[in-house]
Amino acid sequence: MRKLTIHELNRLTVEDFKNTEKFPLCVVLDNVRSLHNVGAAFRTCDAFAVSKLWLGGITGRPPHREITKTALGSTESVPWEHAPDVPALVAQLRAQGWQVVAVEQTTGSVALPAFQPAPDRPLALVFGNEVFGVDDAVLQHCDAAVEIPQFGTKHSLNVSVTVGVLVWDVLTKWGVTTLPG
C-alpha cells in the first residue's frame, strides 16, 4: 500500500468543477461564528459537490484569512451567497420546493439513521450557531429536524464535523457513487 499522488487522484480543476453538475443539496449556516467552521464547511461542500453554501446572518464570509486557511481554496470552487435574514432564506427555499431540514435536537427531531430525505425534492440542511444552535425563528420554517445520536457526555458535535456527517449520510442514502449527470 502507498499513498496516491496528486496526479493519481485525478481531481477536477476549479474551472471544470464550477461547470460540473452538482447534487440537489445545499448547506445553510445559521449564524455560525467560527471562521474555521465556515472554512471547513466550504471544504466539505467542495468535496461532495454541494450545489450551494448559504452563509446566514453573522456567519463570516470570504475573503477572510481564517476561512481561507481552512477552506484550502474551496472558497473559489463552491457557489456561495450571504443571506442576512436566515428565516426569510429558509422560507424562500421551502417556497421554491426544497425540503428544509434543521440539524438540531428538538422535541420532534428524527435520529439520523432513521432520516430519509425526500426522493423527489432538493434538500437544504440547516446548521446552527455553535452555542445556541439553529435559531427558533428558523426552526419554524423547517420541514423536519434531524439529530446525530451520541453516546458520550457532550450534547453536540462541532459544526464542521456535523456538516461532514450529514452531507455524507444524505449522499449515501441517495446511493451516490459518482458526480451527478
PDB file of C-alpha atoms in Angstrom, residues 40 84 100 163 172:
ATOM      1  CA  ALA A  40     -14.374  23.605   6.850  1.00  0.00           C
ATOM      2  CA  PRO A  84     -28.642  38.342   6.210  1.00  0.00           C
ATOM      3  CA  VAL A 100     -35.581  22.088   4.557  1.00  0.00           C
ATOM      4  CA  VAL A 163     -21.751  19.174   8.188  1.00  0.00           C
ATOM      5  CA  THR A 172     -25.095   7.629   0.862  1.00  0.00           C
TER       6      THR A 172
END
